[in-house]
Structure formats: structure tokens, C-alpha cells
mmCIF file with all atom_site columns, N, CA and C in Angstrom:
data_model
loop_
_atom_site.group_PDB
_atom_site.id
_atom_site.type_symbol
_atom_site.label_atom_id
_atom_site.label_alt_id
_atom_site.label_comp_id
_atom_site.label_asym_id
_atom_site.label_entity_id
_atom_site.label_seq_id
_atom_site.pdbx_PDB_ins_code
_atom_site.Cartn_x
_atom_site.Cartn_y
_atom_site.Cartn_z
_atom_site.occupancy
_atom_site.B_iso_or_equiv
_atom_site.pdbx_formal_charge
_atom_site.auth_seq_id
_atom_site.auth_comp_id
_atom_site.auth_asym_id
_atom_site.auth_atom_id
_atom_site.pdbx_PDB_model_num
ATOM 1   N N  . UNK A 1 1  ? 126.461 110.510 5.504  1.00 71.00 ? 867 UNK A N  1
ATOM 2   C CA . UNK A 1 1  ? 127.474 111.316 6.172  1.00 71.00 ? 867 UNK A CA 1
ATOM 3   C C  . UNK A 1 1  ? 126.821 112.324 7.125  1.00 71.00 ? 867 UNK A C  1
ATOM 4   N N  . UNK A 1 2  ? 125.773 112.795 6.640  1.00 77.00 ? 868 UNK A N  1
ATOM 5   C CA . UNK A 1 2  ? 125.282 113.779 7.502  1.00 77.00 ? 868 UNK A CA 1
ATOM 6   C C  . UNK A 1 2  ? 124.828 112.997 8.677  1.00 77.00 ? 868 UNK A C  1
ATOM 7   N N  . UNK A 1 3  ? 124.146 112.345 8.609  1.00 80.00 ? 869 UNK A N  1
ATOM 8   C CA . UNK A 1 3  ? 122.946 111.611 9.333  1.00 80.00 ? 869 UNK A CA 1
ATOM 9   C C  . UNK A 1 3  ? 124.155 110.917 10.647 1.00 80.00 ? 869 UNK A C  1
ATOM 10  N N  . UNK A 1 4  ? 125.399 111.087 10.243 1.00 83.00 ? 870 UNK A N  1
ATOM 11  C CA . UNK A 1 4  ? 126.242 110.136 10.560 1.00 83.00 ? 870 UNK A CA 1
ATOM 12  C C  . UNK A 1 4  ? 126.880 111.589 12.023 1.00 83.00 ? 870 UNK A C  1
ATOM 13  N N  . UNK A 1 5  ? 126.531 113.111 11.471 1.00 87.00 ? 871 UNK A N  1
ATOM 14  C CA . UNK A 1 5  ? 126.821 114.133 12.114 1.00 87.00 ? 871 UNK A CA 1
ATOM 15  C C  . UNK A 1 5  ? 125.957 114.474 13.292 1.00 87.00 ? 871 UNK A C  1
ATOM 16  N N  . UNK A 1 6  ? 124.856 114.174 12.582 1.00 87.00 ? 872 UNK A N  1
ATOM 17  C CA . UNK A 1 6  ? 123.430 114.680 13.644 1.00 87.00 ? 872 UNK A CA 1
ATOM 18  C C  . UNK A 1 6  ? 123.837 113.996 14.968 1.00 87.00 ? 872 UNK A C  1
ATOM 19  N N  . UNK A 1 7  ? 124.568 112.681 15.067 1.00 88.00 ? 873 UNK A N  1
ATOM 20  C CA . UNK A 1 7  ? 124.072 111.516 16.347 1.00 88.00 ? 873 UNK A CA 1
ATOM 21  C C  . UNK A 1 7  ? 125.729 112.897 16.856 1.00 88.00 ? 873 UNK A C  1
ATOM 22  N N  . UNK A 1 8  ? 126.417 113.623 17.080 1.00 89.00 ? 874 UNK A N  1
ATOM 23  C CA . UNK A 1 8  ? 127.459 113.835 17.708 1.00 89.00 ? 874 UNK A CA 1
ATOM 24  C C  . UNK A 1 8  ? 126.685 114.921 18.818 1.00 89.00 ? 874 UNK A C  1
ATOM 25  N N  . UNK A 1 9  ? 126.211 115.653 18.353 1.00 89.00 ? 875 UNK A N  1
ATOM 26  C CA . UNK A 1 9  ? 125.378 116.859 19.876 1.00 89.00 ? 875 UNK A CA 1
ATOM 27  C C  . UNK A 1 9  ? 124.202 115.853 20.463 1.00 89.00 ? 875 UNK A C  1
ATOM 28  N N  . UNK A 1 10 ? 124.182 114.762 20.077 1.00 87.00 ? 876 UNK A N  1
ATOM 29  C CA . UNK A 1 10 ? 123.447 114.239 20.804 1.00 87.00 ? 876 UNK A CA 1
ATOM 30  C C  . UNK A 1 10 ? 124.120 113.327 21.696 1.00 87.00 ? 876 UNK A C  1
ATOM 31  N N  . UNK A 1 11 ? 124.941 112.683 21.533 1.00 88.00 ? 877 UNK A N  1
ATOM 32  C CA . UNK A 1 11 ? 126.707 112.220 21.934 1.00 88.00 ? 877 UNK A CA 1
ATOM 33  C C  . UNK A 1 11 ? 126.893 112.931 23.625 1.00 88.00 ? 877 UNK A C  1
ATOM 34  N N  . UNK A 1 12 ? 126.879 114.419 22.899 1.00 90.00 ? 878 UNK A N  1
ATOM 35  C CA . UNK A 1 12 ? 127.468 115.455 23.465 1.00 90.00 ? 878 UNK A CA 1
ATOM 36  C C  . UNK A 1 12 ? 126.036 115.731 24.875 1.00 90.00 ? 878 UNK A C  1
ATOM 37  N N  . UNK A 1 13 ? 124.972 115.242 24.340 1.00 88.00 ? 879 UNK A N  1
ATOM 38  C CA . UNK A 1 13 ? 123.993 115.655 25.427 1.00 88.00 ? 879 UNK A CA 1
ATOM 39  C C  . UNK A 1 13 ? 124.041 114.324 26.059 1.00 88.00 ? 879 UNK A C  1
ATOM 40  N N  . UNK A 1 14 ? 124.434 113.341 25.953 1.00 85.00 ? 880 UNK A N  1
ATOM 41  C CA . UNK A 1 14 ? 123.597 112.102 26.495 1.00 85.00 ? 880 UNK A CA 1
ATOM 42  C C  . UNK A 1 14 ? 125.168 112.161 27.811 1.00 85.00 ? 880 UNK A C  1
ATOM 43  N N  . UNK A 1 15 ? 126.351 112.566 27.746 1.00 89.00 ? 881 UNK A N  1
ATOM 44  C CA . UNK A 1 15 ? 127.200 112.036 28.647 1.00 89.00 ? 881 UNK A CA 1
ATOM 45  C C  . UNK A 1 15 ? 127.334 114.028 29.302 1.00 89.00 ? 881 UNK A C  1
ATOM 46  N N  . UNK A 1 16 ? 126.562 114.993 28.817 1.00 88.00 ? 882 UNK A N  1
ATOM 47  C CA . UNK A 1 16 ? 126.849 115.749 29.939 1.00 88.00 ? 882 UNK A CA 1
ATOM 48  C C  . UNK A 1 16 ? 125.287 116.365 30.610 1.00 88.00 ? 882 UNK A C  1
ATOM 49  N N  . UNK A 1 17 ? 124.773 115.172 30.240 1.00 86.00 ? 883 UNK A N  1
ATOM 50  C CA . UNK A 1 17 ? 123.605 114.911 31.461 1.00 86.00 ? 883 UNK A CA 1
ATOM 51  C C  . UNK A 1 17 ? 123.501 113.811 32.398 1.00 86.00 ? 883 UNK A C  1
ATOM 52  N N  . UNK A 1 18 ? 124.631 113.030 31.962 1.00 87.00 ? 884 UNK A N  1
ATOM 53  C CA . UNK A 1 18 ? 124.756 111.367 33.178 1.00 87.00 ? 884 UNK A CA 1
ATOM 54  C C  . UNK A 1 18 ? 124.597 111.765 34.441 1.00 87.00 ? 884 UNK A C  1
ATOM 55  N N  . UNK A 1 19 ? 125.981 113.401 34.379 1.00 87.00 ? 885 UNK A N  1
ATOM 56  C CA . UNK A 1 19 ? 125.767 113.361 35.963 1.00 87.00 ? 885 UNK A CA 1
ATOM 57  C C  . UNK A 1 19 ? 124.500 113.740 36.412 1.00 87.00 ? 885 UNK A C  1
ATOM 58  N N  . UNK A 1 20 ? 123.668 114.735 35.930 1.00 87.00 ? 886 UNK A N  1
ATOM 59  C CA . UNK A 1 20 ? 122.487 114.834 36.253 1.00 87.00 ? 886 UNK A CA 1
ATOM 60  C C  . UNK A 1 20 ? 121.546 113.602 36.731 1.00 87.00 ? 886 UNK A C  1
ATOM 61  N N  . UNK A 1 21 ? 121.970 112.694 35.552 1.00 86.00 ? 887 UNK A N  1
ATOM 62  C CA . UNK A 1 21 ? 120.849 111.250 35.741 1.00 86.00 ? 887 UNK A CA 1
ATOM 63  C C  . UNK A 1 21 ? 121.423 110.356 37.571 1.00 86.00 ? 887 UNK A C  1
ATOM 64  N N  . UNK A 1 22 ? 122.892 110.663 37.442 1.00 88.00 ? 888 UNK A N  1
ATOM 65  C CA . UNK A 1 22 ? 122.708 109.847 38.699 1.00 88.00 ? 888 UNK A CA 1
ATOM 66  C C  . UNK A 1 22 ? 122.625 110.571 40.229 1.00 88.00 ? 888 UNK A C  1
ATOM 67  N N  . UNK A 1 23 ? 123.146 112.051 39.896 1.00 91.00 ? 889 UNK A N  1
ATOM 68  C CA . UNK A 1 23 ? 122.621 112.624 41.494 1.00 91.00 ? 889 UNK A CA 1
ATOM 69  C C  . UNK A 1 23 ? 120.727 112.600 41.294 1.00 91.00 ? 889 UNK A C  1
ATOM 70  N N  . UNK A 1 24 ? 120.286 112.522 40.440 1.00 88.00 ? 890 UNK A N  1
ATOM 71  C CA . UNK A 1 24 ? 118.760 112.453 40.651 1.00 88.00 ? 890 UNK A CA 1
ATOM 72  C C  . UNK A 1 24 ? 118.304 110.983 41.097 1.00 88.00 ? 890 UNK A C  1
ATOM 73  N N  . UNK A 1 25 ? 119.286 110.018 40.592 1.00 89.00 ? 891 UNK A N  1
ATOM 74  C CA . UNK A 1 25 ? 119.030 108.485 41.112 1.00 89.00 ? 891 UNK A CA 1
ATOM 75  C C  . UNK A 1 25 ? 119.386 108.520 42.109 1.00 89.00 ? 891 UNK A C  1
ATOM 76  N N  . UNK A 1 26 ? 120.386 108.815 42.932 1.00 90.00 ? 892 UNK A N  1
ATOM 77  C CA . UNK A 1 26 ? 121.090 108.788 44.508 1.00 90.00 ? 892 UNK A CA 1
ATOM 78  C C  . UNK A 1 26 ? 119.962 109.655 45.283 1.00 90.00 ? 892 UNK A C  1
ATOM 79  N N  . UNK A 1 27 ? 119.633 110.585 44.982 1.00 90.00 ? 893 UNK A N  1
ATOM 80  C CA . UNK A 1 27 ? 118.157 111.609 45.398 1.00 90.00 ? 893 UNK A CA 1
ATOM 81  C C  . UNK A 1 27 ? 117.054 110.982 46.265 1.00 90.00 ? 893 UNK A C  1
ATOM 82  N N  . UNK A 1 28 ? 116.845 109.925 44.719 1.00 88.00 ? 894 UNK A N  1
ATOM 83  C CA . UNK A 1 28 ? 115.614 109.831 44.719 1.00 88.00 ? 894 UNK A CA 1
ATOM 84  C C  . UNK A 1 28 ? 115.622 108.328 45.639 1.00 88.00 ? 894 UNK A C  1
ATOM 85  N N  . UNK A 1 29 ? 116.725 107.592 45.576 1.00 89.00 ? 895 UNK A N  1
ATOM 86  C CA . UNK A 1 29 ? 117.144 106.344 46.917 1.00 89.00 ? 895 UNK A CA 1
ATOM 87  C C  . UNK A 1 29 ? 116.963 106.358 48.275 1.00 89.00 ? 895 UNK A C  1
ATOM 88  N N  . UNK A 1 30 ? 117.944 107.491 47.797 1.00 89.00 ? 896 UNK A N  1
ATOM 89  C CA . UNK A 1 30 ? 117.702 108.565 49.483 1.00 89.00 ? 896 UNK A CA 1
ATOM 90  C C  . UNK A 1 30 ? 116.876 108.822 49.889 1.00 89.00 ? 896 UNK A C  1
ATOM 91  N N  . UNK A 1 31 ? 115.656 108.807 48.995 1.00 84.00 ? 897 UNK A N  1
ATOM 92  C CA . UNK A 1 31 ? 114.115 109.541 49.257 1.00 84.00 ? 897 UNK A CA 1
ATOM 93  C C  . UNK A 1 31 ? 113.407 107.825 49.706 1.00 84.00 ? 897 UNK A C  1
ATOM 94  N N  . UNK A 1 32 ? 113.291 107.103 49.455 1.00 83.00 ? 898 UNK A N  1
ATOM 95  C CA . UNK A 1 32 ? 112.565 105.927 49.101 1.00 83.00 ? 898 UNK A CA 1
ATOM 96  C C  . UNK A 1 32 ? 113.834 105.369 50.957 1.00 83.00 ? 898 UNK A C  1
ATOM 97  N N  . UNK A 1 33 ? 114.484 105.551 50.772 1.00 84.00 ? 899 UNK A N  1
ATOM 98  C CA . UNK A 1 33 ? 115.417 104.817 52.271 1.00 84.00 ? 899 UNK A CA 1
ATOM 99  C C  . UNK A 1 33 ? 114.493 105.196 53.555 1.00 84.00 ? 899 UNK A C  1
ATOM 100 N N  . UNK A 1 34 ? 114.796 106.851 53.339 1.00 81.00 ? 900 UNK A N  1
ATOM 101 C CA . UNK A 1 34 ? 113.997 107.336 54.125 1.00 81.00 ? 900 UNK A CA 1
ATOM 102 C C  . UNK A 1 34 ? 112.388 107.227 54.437 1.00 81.00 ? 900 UNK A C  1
ATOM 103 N N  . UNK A 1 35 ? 111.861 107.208 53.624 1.00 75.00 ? 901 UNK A N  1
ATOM 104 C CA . UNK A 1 35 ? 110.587 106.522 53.590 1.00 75.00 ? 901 UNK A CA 1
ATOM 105 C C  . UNK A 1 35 ? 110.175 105.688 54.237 1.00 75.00 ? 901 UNK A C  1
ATOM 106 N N  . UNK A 1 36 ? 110.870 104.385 53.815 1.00 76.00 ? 902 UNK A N  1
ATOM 107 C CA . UNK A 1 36 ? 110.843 102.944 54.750 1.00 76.00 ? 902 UNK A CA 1
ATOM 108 C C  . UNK A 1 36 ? 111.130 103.006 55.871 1.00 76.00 ? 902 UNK A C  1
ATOM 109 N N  . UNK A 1 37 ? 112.061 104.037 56.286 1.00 74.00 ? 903 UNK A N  1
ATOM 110 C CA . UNK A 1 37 ? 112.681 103.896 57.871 1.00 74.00 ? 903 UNK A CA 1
ATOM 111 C C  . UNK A 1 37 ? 110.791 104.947 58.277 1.00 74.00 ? 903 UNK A C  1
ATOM 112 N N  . UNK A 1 38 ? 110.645 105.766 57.919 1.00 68.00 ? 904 UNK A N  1
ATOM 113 C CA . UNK A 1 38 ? 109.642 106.968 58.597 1.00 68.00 ? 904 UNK A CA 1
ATOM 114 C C  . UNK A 1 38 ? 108.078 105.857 58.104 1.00 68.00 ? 904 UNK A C  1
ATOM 115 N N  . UNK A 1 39 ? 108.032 104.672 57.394 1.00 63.00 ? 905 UNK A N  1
ATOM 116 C CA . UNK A 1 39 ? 106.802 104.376 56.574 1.00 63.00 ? 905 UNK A CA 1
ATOM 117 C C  . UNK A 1 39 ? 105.520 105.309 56.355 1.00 63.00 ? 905 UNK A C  1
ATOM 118 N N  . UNK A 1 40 ? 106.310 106.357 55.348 1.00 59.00 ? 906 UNK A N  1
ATOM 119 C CA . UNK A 1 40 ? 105.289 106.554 54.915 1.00 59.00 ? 906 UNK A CA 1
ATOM 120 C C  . UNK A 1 40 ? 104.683 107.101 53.982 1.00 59.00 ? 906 UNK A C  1
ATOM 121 N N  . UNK A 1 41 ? 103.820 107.363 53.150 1.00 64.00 ? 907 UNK A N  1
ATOM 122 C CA . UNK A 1 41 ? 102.385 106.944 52.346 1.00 64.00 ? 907 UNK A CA 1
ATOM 123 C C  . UNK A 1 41 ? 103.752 106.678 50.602 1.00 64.00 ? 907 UNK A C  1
ATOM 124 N N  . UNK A 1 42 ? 103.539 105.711 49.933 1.00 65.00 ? 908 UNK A N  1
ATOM 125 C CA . UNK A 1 42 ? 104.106 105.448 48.557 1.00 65.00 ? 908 UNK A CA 1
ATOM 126 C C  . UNK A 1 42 ? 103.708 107.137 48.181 1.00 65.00 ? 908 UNK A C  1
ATOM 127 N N  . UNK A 1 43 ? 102.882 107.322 48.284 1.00 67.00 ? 909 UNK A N  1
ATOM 128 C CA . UNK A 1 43 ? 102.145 108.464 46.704 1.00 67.00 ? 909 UNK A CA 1
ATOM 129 C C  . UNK A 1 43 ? 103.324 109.774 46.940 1.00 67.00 ? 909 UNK A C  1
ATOM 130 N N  . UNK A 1 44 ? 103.708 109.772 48.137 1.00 70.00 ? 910 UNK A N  1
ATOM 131 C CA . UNK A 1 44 ? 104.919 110.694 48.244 1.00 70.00 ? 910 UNK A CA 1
ATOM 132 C C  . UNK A 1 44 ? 106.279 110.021 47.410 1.00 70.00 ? 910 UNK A C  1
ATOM 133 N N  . UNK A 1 45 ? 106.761 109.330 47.183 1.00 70.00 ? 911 UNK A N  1
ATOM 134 C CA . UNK A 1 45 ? 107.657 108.760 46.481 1.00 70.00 ? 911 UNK A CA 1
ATOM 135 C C  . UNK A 1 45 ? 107.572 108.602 45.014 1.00 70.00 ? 911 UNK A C  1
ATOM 136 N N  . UNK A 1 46 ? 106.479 108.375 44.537 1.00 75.00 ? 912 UNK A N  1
ATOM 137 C CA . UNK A 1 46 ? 105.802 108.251 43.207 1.00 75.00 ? 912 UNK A CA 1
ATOM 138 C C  . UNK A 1 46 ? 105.824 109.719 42.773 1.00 75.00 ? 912 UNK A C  1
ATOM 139 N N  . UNK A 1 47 ? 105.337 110.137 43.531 1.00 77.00 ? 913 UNK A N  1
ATOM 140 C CA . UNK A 1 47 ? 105.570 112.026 43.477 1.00 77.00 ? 913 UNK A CA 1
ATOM 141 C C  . UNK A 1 47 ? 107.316 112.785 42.840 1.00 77.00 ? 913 UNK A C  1
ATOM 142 N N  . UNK A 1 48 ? 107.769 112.145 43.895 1.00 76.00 ? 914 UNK A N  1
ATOM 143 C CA . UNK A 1 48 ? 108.830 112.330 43.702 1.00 76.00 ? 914 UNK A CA 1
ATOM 144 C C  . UNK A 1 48 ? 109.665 111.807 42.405 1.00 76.00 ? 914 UNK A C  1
ATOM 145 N N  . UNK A 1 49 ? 109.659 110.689 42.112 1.00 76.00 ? 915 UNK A N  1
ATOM 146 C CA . UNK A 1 49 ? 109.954 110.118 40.721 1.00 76.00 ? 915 UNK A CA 1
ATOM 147 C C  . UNK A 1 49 ? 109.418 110.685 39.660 1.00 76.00 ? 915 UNK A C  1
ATOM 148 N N  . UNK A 1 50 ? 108.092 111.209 39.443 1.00 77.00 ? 916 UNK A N  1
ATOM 149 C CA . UNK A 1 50 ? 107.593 111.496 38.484 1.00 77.00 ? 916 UNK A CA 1
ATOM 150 C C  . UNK A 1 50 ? 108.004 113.225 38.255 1.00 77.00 ? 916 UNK A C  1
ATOM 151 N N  . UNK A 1 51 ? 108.342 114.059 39.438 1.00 75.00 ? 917 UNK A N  1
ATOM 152 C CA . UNK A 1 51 ? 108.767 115.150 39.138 1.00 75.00 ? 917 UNK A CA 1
ATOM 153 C C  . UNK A 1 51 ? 110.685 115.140 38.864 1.00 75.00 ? 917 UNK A C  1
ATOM 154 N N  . UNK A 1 52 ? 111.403 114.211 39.174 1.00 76.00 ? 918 UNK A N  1
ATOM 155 C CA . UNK A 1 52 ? 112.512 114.007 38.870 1.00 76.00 ? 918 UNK A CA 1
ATOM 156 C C  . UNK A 1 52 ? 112.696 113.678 37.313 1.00 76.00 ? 918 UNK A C  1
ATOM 157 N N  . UNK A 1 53 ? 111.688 112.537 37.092 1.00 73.00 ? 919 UNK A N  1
ATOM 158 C CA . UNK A 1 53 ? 111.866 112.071 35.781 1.00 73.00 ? 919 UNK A CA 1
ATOM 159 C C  . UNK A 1 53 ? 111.634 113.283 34.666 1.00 73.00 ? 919 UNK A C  1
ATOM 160 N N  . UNK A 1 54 ? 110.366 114.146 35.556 1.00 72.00 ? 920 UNK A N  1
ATOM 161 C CA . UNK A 1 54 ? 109.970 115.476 34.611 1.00 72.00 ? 920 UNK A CA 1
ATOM 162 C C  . UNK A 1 54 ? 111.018 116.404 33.983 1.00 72.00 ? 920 UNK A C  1
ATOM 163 N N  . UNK A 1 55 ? 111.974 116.842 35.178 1.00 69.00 ? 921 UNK A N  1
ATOM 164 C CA . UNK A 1 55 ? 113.043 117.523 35.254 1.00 69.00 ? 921 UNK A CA 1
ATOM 165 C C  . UNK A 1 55 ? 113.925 116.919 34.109 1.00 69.00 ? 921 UNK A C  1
ATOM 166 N N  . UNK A 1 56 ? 114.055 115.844 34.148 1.00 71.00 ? 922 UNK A N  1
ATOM 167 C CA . UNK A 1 56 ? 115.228 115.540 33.356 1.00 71.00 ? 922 UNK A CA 1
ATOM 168 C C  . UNK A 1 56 ? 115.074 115.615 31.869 1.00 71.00 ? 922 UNK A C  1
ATOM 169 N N  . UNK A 1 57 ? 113.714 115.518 31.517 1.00 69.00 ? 923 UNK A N  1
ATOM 170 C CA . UNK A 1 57 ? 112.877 115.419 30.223 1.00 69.00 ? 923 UNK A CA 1
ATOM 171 C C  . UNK A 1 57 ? 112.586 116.489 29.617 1.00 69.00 ? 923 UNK A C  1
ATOM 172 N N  . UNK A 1 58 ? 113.038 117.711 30.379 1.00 61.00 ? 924 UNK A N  1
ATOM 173 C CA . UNK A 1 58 ? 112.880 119.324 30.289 1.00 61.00 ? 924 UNK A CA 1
ATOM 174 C C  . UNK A 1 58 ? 113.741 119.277 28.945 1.00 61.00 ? 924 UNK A C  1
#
């Protein structure tokens, strides 16, 4: 029963961080679009993912 309580604030975190998860996915598209049109260097994009992904993991 308990164990059955614990999964609800986690419930509660996983759908009022979605929106977070997808303006950081639309972001980070946006980032990678632009890229291809300007070509240039990946390690800026990788950059970018890895400090997005950071953020969210806070």
C-alpha cells in the first residue's frame, strides 16, 4: 500500500515537467535547424544537448 503511495509525487513530477521536456526538445531542433542552414561545428550542438539534458536532471 505504501509503496503503492510513493509512485503518486512522482506521477505528479513526471507530467508537470513534460512541458519543460518539450519546449527544451523544440529548443534544442531549433538549435540543430539552424546549424545546418549556418553549417556549423557539431561540438556546438552537443554542447547544447548536454547542458539542456543537465537542466532537466537538476
Amino acid at each position: 500500500m505504501l509503496n503503492g503511495l510513493m509512485a503518486v509525487p512522482n506521477l505528479i513530477g513526471l507530467i508537470g515537467l513534460s512541458g519543460v521536456v518539450v519546449f527544451e526538445s523544440k529548443r534544442i531542433i531549433d538549435k540543430i535547424k539552424q546549424e545546418k542552414k549556418g553549417e556549423k561545428h557539431l561540438g556546438v550542438v552537443l554542447i547544447a544537448l548536454f547542458y539542456s539534458f543537465a537542466f532537466l536532471l537538476k
